[in-house]
Amino acid sequence: MSNIELIATSTFGLEAVVKREVENLGYTDTKVENGKVTFKGDERAIAKTNLWLRSADRVLLKIGEFKATSFDELFEKTKALPWDKWITEDGKFTVTGKSIKSELYSVPDCQSIVKKAVVEKLKEKYKKEWFEETGPEFTIQVALLKDKATLTIDTSGVGLHKRGYREKALEAPLKETLAASMIQLSFWNKDRILYDPFCGSGTIAIEAAMIGKNIAPGLGRNFASEDWPMIGKDVWKEERVSALKAIDQETQLHIKASDIDKRAIEVAKENAFEAGVDDCIDFYVKDALDVNIKDQYGVIISNPPYGERLGEKPEIEILYKGLGKKLRALDTWSIYILTSEEGFEKLYGKKSDKRRKLYNGRIKVDYYQYYGPRPPKA
């Protein structure tokens, strides 16, 4: 197995979470930049990281990086890269691109140049002039930033937030990768109570259950690189078997989730069943302001409605004031709220212990964190 360079991309603000996940999988030679974590591994790392990364958007195979300020330079340096090591003779490949603050600002032209360069490389390797492109899929990306070109192949296919369990979703759903990050940024662990009073289609509760049971988030889906001969079917099979064996069948979780919308709860239950964690979560229909919380210690993680997402602003303000009045009384609980409402702390009635800027899709949001005391040891 060779030493290759991989990039786990992420939403801005979650790079540290993704880095920790990558290192927990055993890949410690990491480099963090805006929106990505670069690390080294072997071909097996492609399978392992795709199956296990909860907060990353996708895993890219880095083929090369160089400076390019002309199309000739882009063509020659792209052609010199080892595309023939990965792309099969019958491989179907497309080229995507982006350019920021670079001399080569025309993305379509850059895509066309890279496509031609890769084809020329493959002609040399396979000694033929025309390729059928009926085999495995390879999506190449040329990313130009300040005249530095980074060439990658996407190993994931559809984004890693597509776990496969959320066949049904409500309006403005929370991405699974962001929900997993919210949990990992909290004080929750599998021995503590977790409650989401605005659960919607159940994403936060389901992701928490998968974390608590150590279920690899990618077990229920396929990946583009599963068909790549360079990795091999056996490696994928071995990693899937290993992930199945790693599931914690013994731990009893204490996760509760509610929503005022009966239809939302029905969808959440179906999604939890698809994820294999329906026996780990208690779902019920309830207005968040009417919930009676009796446990002394616990963690609330929630993504309540906000102006740009749902509802009208006056309604949202009334909701947040009521929420603050209710949750402030839970002084032994740790509370985590994700919202785009700039005046949230004022409406809630308390300044957060920590505030982290994130993105829910294209909506800028803040993750407000209120820390409760540690529960006493049993």
CSV table of C-alpha atoms in Angstrom, one decimal:
chain,number,residue,atom,x,y,z
A,1,MET,CA,0.0,0.0,0.0
A,2,SER,CA,1.3,3.4,-0.9
A,3,ASN,CA,1.5,6.7,1.0
A,4,ILE,CA,-1.1,9.0,-0.4
A,5,GLU,CA,-2.4,12.5,0.5
A,6,LEU,CA,-6.1,12.9,1.3
A,7,ILE,CA,-8.3,16.0,2.0
A,8,ALA,CA,-11.3,15.9,4.3
A,9,THR,CA,-13.4,18.9,3.3
A,10,SER,CA,-15.6,20.6,5.9
A,11,THR,CA,-18.0,23.5,6.5
A,12,PHE,CA,-16.1,26.6,7.7
A,13,GLY,CA,-15.8,26.6,11.4
A,14,LEU,CA,-15.7,22.8,11.8
A,15,GLU,CA,-12.2,22.1,10.7
A,16,ALA,CA,-11.1,21.4,14.3
A,17,VAL,CA,-13.8,18.8,14.7
A,18,VAL,CA,-12.9,17.1,11.5
A,19,LYS,CA,-9.2,17.1,12.4
A,20,ARG,CA,-10.0,15.4,15.7
A,21,GLU,CA,-12.1,12.8,13.9
A,22,VAL,CA,-9.3,12.1,11.4
A,23,GLU,CA,-6.7,11.8,14.1
A,24,ASN,CA,-8.9,9.5,16.1
A,25,LEU,CA,-8.9,7.2,13.1
A,26,GLY,CA,-5.1,7.0,13.4
A,27,TYR,CA,-4.0,9.6,10.8
A,28,THR,CA,-2.0,12.1,12.8
A,29,ASP,CA,0.0,13.8,10.1
A,30,THR,CA,-2.6,16.5,9.6
A,31,LYS,CA,-2.6,20.0,8.2
A,32,VAL,CA,-5.6,22.4,8.7
A,33,GLU,CA,-6.7,25.1,6.3
A,34,ASN,CA,-10.0,26.9,5.7
A,35,GLY,CA,-12.6,24.3,4.9
A,36,LYS,CA,-10.2,21.3,4.8
A,37,VAL,CA,-8.0,19.0,6.7
A,38,THR,CA,-5.2,17.3,4.7
A,39,PHE,CA,-3.7,14.1,6.0
A,40,LYS,CA,-1.6,11.1,4.8
A,41,GLY,CA,-2.6,7.4,4.6
A,42,ASP,CA,-2.8,4.5,2.3
A,43,GLU,CA,-5.5,3.2,-0.1
A,44,ARG,CA,-7.4,1.6,2.9
A,45,ALA,CA,-7.6,5.1,4.5
A,46,ILE,CA,-10.0,6.1,1.6
A,47,ALA,CA,-12.5,3.4,2.7
A,48,LYS,CA,-12.0,3.9,6.5
A,49,THR,CA,-12.5,7.7,6.4
A,50,ASN,CA,-15.5,7.6,4.1
A,51,LEU,CA,-17.2,5.1,6.4
A,52,TRP,CA,-16.3,6.8,9.7
A,53,LEU,CA,-16.0,10.6,9.3
A,54,ARG,CA,-19.2,12.2,10.8
A,55,SER,CA,-18.5,15.9,10.3
A,56,ALA,CA,-16.6,16.1,7.0
A,57,ASP,CA,-18.4,16.9,3.7
A,58,ARG,CA,-16.3,14.6,1.5
A,59,VAL,CA,-12.9,12.9,1.2
A,60,LEU,CA,-10.7,13.9,-1.8
A,61,LEU,CA,-7.7,12.2,-3.1
A,62,LYS,CA,-5.0,14.8,-3.7
A,63,ILE,CA,-3.2,14.1,-7.0
A,64,GLY,CA,-1.0,17.2,-7.2
A,65,GLU,CA,-0.5,20.8,-6.4
A,66,PHE,CA,1.5,23.5,-8.3
A,67,LYS,CA,1.5,27.1,-9.3
A,68,ALA,CA,-0.1,27.9,-12.7
A,69,THR,CA,-0.5,31.3,-14.3
A,70,SER,CA,-1.0,30.2,-17.9
A,71,PHE,CA,-3.1,27.6,-19.6
A,72,ASP,CA,0.1,26.0,-21.0
A,73,GLU,CA,1.5,25.7,-17.5
A,74,LEU,CA,-1.8,24.2,-16.3
A,75,PHE,CA,-1.8,21.7,-19.1
A,76,GLU,CA,1.8,20.5,-18.8
A,77,LYS,CA,1.8,20.3,-15.0
A,78,THR,CA,-1.6,18.5,-15.0
A,79,LYS,CA,-0.4,16.0,-17.6
A,80,ALA,CA,2.7,15.2,-15.5
A,81,LEU,CA,0.6,13.9,-12.6
A,82,PRO,CA,0.0,10.2,-12.1
A,83,TRP,CA,-3.6,10.0,-13.3
A,84,ASP,CA,-3.0,6.7,-14.9
A,85,LYS,CA,-2.3,5.2,-11.5
A,86,TRP,CA,-6.0,5.7,-10.5
A,87,ILE,CA,-8.2,6.2,-13.6
A,88,THR,CA,-8.9,2.9,-15.4
A,89,GLU,CA,-8.9,2.4,-19.2
A,90,ASP,CA,-12.7,2.4,-19.2
A,91,GLY,CA,-13.0,5.0,-16.4
A,92,LYS,CA,-15.7,7.7,-16.8
A,93,PHE,CA,-14.4,11.0,-15.6
A,94,THR,CA,-15.7,14.6,-15.4
A,95,VAL,CA,-13.9,17.7,-14.3
A,96,THR,CA,-15.3,20.4,-11.9
A,97,GLY,CA,-13.5,23.6,-10.9
A,98,LYS,CA,-13.3,26.8,-9.0
A,99,SER,CA,-11.0,29.8,-9.1
A,100,ILE,CA,-10.4,32.4,-6.5
A,101,LYS,CA,-8.0,35.4,-6.9
A,102,SER,CA,-6.1,33.7,-9.7
A,103,GLU,CA,-4.8,34.7,-13.1
A,104,LEU,CA,-6.7,31.7,-14.6
A,105,TYR,CA,-10.1,32.9,-13.6
A,106,SER,CA,-12.2,31.2,-16.3
A,107,VAL,CA,-13.4,28.0,-14.6
A,108,PRO,CA,-14.8,26.4,-17.8
A,109,ASP,CA,-11.5,27.0,-19.6
A,110,CYS,CA,-9.6,25.5,-16.7
A,111,GLN,CA,-11.8,22.4,-16.7
A,112,SER,CA,-11.4,21.9,-20.4
A,113,ILE,CA,-7.6,22.2,-20.1
A,114,VAL,CA,-7.4,19.7,-17.3
A,115,LYS,CA,-9.7,17.3,-19.1
A,116,LYS,CA,-7.4,17.4,-22.2
A,117,ALA,CA,-4.3,16.9,-20.1
A,118,VAL,CA,-5.7,13.9,-18.3
A,119,VAL,CA,-6.8,12.4,-21.6
A,120,GLU,CA,-3.3,12.8,-23.1
A,121,LYS,CA,-1.8,11.1,-20.0
A,122,LEU,CA,-4.2,8.2,-20.4
A,123,LYS,CA,-3.4,7.9,-24.1
A,124,GLU,CA,0.2,7.4,-23.3
A,125,LYS,CA,-0.6,4.8,-20.7
A,126,TYR,CA,-3.2,2.7,-22.5
A,127,LYS,CA,-1.9,3.3,-26.1
A,128,LYS,CA,-5.3,4.2,-27.6
A,129,GLU,CA,-6.9,7.4,-29.0
A,130,TRP,CA,-10.5,6.9,-27.8
A,131,PHE,CA,-12.0,5.8,-24.4
A,132,GLU,CA,-15.4,4.3,-23.9
A,133,GLU,CA,-15.9,5.7,-20.4
A,134,THR,CA,-18.2,2.9,-19.3
A,135,GLY,CA,-16.4,1.9,-16.1
A,136,PRO,CA,-15.9,3.4,-12.6
A,137,GLU,CA,-16.6,7.1,-12.1
A,138,PHE,CA,-13.9,9.6,-11.3
A,139,THR,CA,-14.8,13.3,-10.5
A,140,ILE,CA,-11.7,15.5,-10.8
A,141,GLN,CA,-11.6,18.9,-9.3
A,142,VAL,CA,-9.2,21.7,-10.3
A,143,ALA,CA,-9.2,24.3,-7.5
A,144,LEU,CA,-7.2,27.5,-8.1
A,145,LEU,CA,-6.5,29.8,-5.1
A,146,LYS,CA,-4.1,32.7,-5.6
A,147,ASP,CA,-2.6,30.9,-8.7
A,148,LYS,CA,-2.0,27.7,-6.8
A,149,ALA,CA,-3.8,24.8,-8.5
A,150,THR,CA,-4.8,21.8,-6.4
A,151,LEU,CA,-5.9,18.7,-8.4
A,152,THR,CA,-8.0,16.1,-6.6
A,153,ILE,CA,-10.3,13.1,-7.3
A,154,ASP,CA,-13.5,12.8,-5.2
A,155,THR,CA,-13.6,9.5,-3.4
A,156,SER,CA,-17.0,10.0,-1.8
A,157,GLY,CA,-19.5,10.6,-4.6
A,158,VAL,CA,-22.5,12.3,-3.1
A,159,GLY,CA,-21.6,14.3,0.1
A,160,LEU,CA,-21.0,12.5,3.3
A,161,HIS,CA,-24.0,14.1,4.9
A,162,LYS,CA,-26.1,11.6,2.8
A,163,ARG,CA,-26.0,8.8,5.3
A,164,GLY,CA,-28.9,6.9,3.7
A,165,TYR,CA,-31.3,6.9,6.6
A,166,ARG,CA,-33.1,10.2,5.9
A,167,GLU,CA,-35.4,9.2,3.0
A,168,LYS,CA,-37.9,11.7,4.3
A,169,ALA,CA,-37.1,15.2,5.4
A,170,LEU,CA,-39.0,18.3,6.4
A,171,GLU,CA,-38.6,21.8,5.1
A,172,ALA,CA,-35.2,23.3,5.9
A,173,PRO,CA,-33.6,20.2,7.4
A,174,LEU,CA,-30.4,20.3,9.4
A,175,LYS,CA,-27.5,18.6,7.6
A,176,GLU,CA,-26.4,15.4,9.2
A,177,THR,CA,-22.7,16.4,9.3
A,178,LEU,CA,-23.6,19.7,11.1
A,179,ALA,CA,-25.8,17.8,13.6
A,180,ALA,CA,-22.9,15.4,14.3
A,181,SER,CA,-20.6,18.4,14.8
A,182,MET,CA,-22.9,20.0,17.3
A,183,ILE,CA,-22.9,16.9,19.4
A,184,GLN,CA,-19.2,16.5,19.3
A,185,LEU,CA,-18.8,20.1,20.3
A,186,SER,CA,-21.0,19.6,23.4
A,187,PHE,CA,-20.4,17.9,26.8
A,188,TRP,CA,-22.7,15.0,25.9
A,189,ASN,CA,-21.5,11.4,26.1
A,190,LYS,CA,-23.3,8.1,25.9
A,191,ASP,CA,-23.9,8.0,29.6
A,192,ARG,CA,-25.7,11.3,29.8
A,193,ILE,CA,-29.3,12.3,29.0
A,194,LEU,CA,-29.8,14.1,25.7
A,195,TYR,CA,-32.9,16.0,24.8
A,196,ASP,CA,-33.9,17.9,21.6
A,197,PRO,CA,-37.1,19.9,22.0
A,198,PHE,CA,-37.3,21.0,18.3
A,199,CYS,CA,-36.3,17.7,16.7
A,200,GLY,CA,-37.9,18.1,13.3
A,201,SER,CA,-37.0,15.0,11.3
A,202,GLY,CA,-34.8,13.7,14.2
A,203,THR,CA,-31.4,14.4,12.8
A,204,ILE,CA,-29.7,15.5,16.1
A,205,ALA,CA,-31.1,12.6,18.1
A,206,ILE,CA,-30.3,10.1,15.4
A,207,GLU,CA,-26.7,11.3,15.0
A,208,ALA,CA,-26.3,11.2,18.8
A,209,ALA,CA,-27.5,7.6,18.9
A,210,MET,CA,-25.1,6.6,16.1
A,211,ILE,CA,-22.3,8.2,18.1
A,212,GLY,CA,-23.4,6.6,21.3
A,213,LYS,CA,-23.6,3.1,19.7
A,214,ASN,CA,-20.4,3.7,17.7
A,215,ILE,CA,-22.2,3.1,14.4
A,216,ALA,CA,-20.1,4.2,11.4
A,217,PRO,CA,-22.2,6.9,9.6
A,218,GLY,CA,-21.3,5.6,6.1
A,219,LEU,CA,-22.4,2.0,6.7
A,220,GLY,CA,-25.8,2.5,5.0
A,221,ARG,CA,-24.5,4.0,1.7
A,222,ASN,CA,-22.2,3.5,-1.2
A,223,PHE,CA,-19.2,5.6,-2.3
A,224,ALA,CA,-17.7,6.5,-5.7
A,225,SER,CA,-14.3,4.8,-4.9
A,226,GLU,CA,-15.8,1.4,-4.1
A,227,ASP,CA,-15.5,0.6,-7.8
A,228,TRP,CA,-11.9,1.7,-8.1
A,229,PRO,CA,-9.5,-1.2,-8.8
A,230,MET,CA,-6.7,0.6,-7.1
A,231,ILE,CA,-8.4,0.1,-3.7
A,232,GLY,CA,-10.2,-3.2,-4.4
A,233,LYS,CA,-13.4,-4.7,-3.3
A,234,ASP,CA,-11.7,-6.7,-0.5
A,235,VAL,CA,-10.5,-3.6,1.3
A,236,TRP,CA,-14.0,-2.1,1.3
A,237,LYS,CA,-15.5,-5.4,2.5
A,238,GLU,CA,-13.0,-5.7,5.3
A,239,GLU,CA,-13.6,-2.1,6.5
A,240,ARG,CA,-17.3,-2.6,6.5
A,241,VAL,CA,-17.1,-5.9,8.4
A,242,SER,CA,-14.7,-4.1,10.9
A,243,ALA,CA,-17.3,-1.3,11.3
A,244,LEU,CA,-20.1,-3.7,11.9
A,245,LYS,CA,-18.1,-5.5,14.6
A,246,ALA,CA,-17.3,-2.1,16.2
A,247,ILE,CA,-21.0,-1.3,16.9
A,248,ASP,CA,-21.7,-1.1,20.7
A,249,GLN,CA,-24.7,-3.4,21.2
A,250,GLU,CA,-24.6,-3.2,25.0
A,251,THR,CA,-24.8,0.5,25.9
A,252,GLN,CA,-28.3,1.8,26.9
A,253,LEU,CA,-28.8,5.4,25.6
A,254,HIS,CA,-31.0,8.1,27.2
A,255,ILE,CA,-32.1,10.2,24.2
A,256,LYS,CA,-35.4,12.1,24.0
A,257,ALA,CA,-36.7,14.2,21.2
A,258,SER,CA,-39.9,16.1,20.7
A,259,ASP,CA,-41.6,18.5,18.3
A,260,ILE,CA,-44.9,20.3,18.2
A,261,ASP,CA,-45.5,18.9,14.7
A,262,LYS,CA,-47.0,15.4,14.7
A,263,ARG,CA,-45.9,14.8,11.1
A,264,ALA,CA,-42.4,15.7,12.0
A,265,ILE,CA,-42.4,13.0,14.8
A,266,GLU,CA,-43.7,10.4,12.3
A,267,VAL,CA,-40.9,11.2,9.9
A,268,ALA,CA,-38.3,11.2,12.7
A,269,LYS,CA,-39.4,7.8,13.8
A,270,GLU,CA,-39.1,6.4,10.3
A,271,ASN,CA,-35.6,8.0,9.9
A,272,ALA,CA,-34.5,6.5,13.2
A,273,PHE,CA,-35.7,3.1,12.1
A,274,GLU,CA,-33.8,3.4,8.8
A,275,ALA,CA,-30.6,4.3,10.8
A,276,GLY,CA,-31.1,1.3,13.1
A,277,VAL,CA,-31.4,3.4,16.3
A,278,ASP,CA,-35.2,3.5,16.7
A,279,ASP,CA,-34.9,1.6,20.0
A,280,CYS,CA,-32.4,4.2,21.4
A,281,ILE,CA,-34.7,7.3,21.1
A,282,ASP,CA,-38.0,8.3,22.8
A,283,PHE,CA,-39.9,10.5,20.3
A,284,TYR,CA,-43.1,12.4,21.3
A,285,VAL,CA,-45.3,15.2,20.2
A,286,LYS,CA,-45.0,18.2,22.5
A,287,ASP,CA,-44.7,22.0,22.4
A,288,ALA,CA,-41.1,22.8,23.6
A,289,LEU,CA,-42.4,25.3,26.1
A,290,ASP,CA,-44.7,22.7,27.6
A,291,VAL,CA,-42.2,20.0,28.2
A,292,ASN,CA,-41.8,18.9,31.8
A,293,ILE,CA,-38.1,18.2,32.4
A,294,LYS,CA,-37.6,16.3,35.7
A,295,ASP,CA,-34.1,14.9,35.4
A,296,GLN,CA,-31.5,16.9,37.4
A,297,TYR,CA,-28.6,16.6,34.9
A,298,GLY,CA,-28.6,16.5,31.2
A,299,VAL,CA,-27.7,18.0,27.8
A,300,ILE,CA,-30.1,19.9,25.4
A,301,ILE,CA,-28.9,20.2,21.8
A,302,SER,CA,-31.3,21.8,19.5
A,303,ASN,CA,-31.9,23.7,16.2
A,304,PRO,CA,-35.1,25.7,16.8
A,305,PRO,CA,-36.9,27.6,14.0
A,306,TYR,CA,-35.3,30.9,13.0
A,307,GLY,CA,-36.3,33.8,10.7
A,308,GLU,CA,-34.5,32.9,7.5
A,309,ARG,CA,-35.6,29.3,7.9
A,310,LEU,CA,-39.1,29.1,9.1
A,311,GLY,CA,-41.8,31.4,10.6
A,312,GLU,CA,-42.0,35.2,11.0
A,313,LYS,CA,-39.6,37.3,13.1
A,314,PRO,CA,-42.1,38.4,15.7
A,315,GLU,CA,-43.1,34.8,16.3
A,316,ILE,CA,-39.5,33.7,16.6
A,317,GLU,CA,-38.8,36.4,19.2
A,318,ILE,CA,-41.8,35.3,21.3
A,319,LEU,CA,-40.6,31.7,21.0
A,320,TYR,CA,-37.0,32.5,22.1
A,321,LYS,CA,-38.1,34.6,25.0
A,322,GLY,CA,-40.3,31.7,26.2
A,323,LEU,CA,-37.5,29.3,25.6
A,324,GLY,CA,-35.0,31.3,27.6
A,325,LYS,CA,-37.4,31.6,30.6
A,326,LYS,CA,-37.9,27.8,30.6
A,327,LEU,CA,-34.3,26.7,30.0
A,328,ARG,CA,-32.6,29.2,32.2
A,329,ALA,CA,-34.3,27.4,35.1
A,330,LEU,CA,-32.3,24.2,34.2
A,331,ASP,CA,-29.2,25.4,35.9
A,332,THR,CA,-27.6,21.9,36.1
A,333,TRP,CA,-28.1,21.2,32.4
A,334,SER,CA,-25.7,22.1,29.5
A,335,ILE,CA,-27.6,23.7,26.7
A,336,TYR,CA,-26.6,24.2,23.1
A,337,ILE,CA,-28.7,26.2,20.6
A,338,LEU,CA,-28.0,26.7,16.9
A,339,THR,CA,-29.7,29.7,15.3
A,340,SER,CA,-29.2,32.6,12.9
A,341,GLU,CA,-31.0,35.1,15.1
A,342,GLU,CA,-28.4,37.8,15.8
A,343,GLY,CA,-30.2,38.9,19.0
A,344,PHE,CA,-30.6,35.4,20.4
A,345,GLU,CA,-28.8,36.0,23.7
A,346,LYS,CA,-30.8,39.1,24.5
A,347,LEU,CA,-34.1,37.3,23.7
A,348,TYR,CA,-33.0,34.2,25.6
A,349,GLY,CA,-32.0,36.4,28.6
A,350,LYS,CA,-28.5,35.1,29.2
A,351,LYS,CA,-25.1,35.5,27.6
A,352,SER,CA,-23.6,32.2,26.3
A,353,ASP,CA,-20.4,30.7,27.7
A,354,LYS,CA,-19.2,30.2,24.1
A,355,ARG,CA,-20.4,31.2,20.7
A,356,ARG,CA,-19.2,29.6,17.5
A,357,LYS,CA,-19.9,30.9,14.0
A,358,LEU,CA,-21.0,28.1,11.6
A,359,TYR,CA,-23.0,27.6,8.4
A,360,ASN,CA,-26.2,25.6,8.0
A,361,GLY,CA,-26.1,25.3,4.2
A,362,ARG,CA,-25.6,28.8,3.0
A,363,ILE,CA,-27.2,30.4,6.1
A,364,LYS,CA,-24.8,31.9,8.6
A,365,VAL,CA,-25.6,30.7,12.1
A,366,ASP,CA,-24.2,30.8,15.6
A,367,TYR,CA,-23.9,27.9,18.0
A,368,TYR,CA,-24.6,29.2,21.5
A,369,GLN,CA,-23.2,27.0,24.3
A,370,TYR,CA,-24.3,27.2,27.9
A,371,TYR,CA,-22.3,25.0,30.2
A,372,GLY,CA,-23.8,23.3,33.2
A,373,PRO,CA,-21.9,21.7,36.1
A,374,ARG,CA,-20.5,18.2,35.7
A,375,PRO,CA,-22.9,15.6,37.1
A,376,PRO,CA,-21.6,13.9,40.3
A,377,LYS,CA,-19.9,10.6,39.8
A,378,ALA,CA,-22.0,7.6,40.5
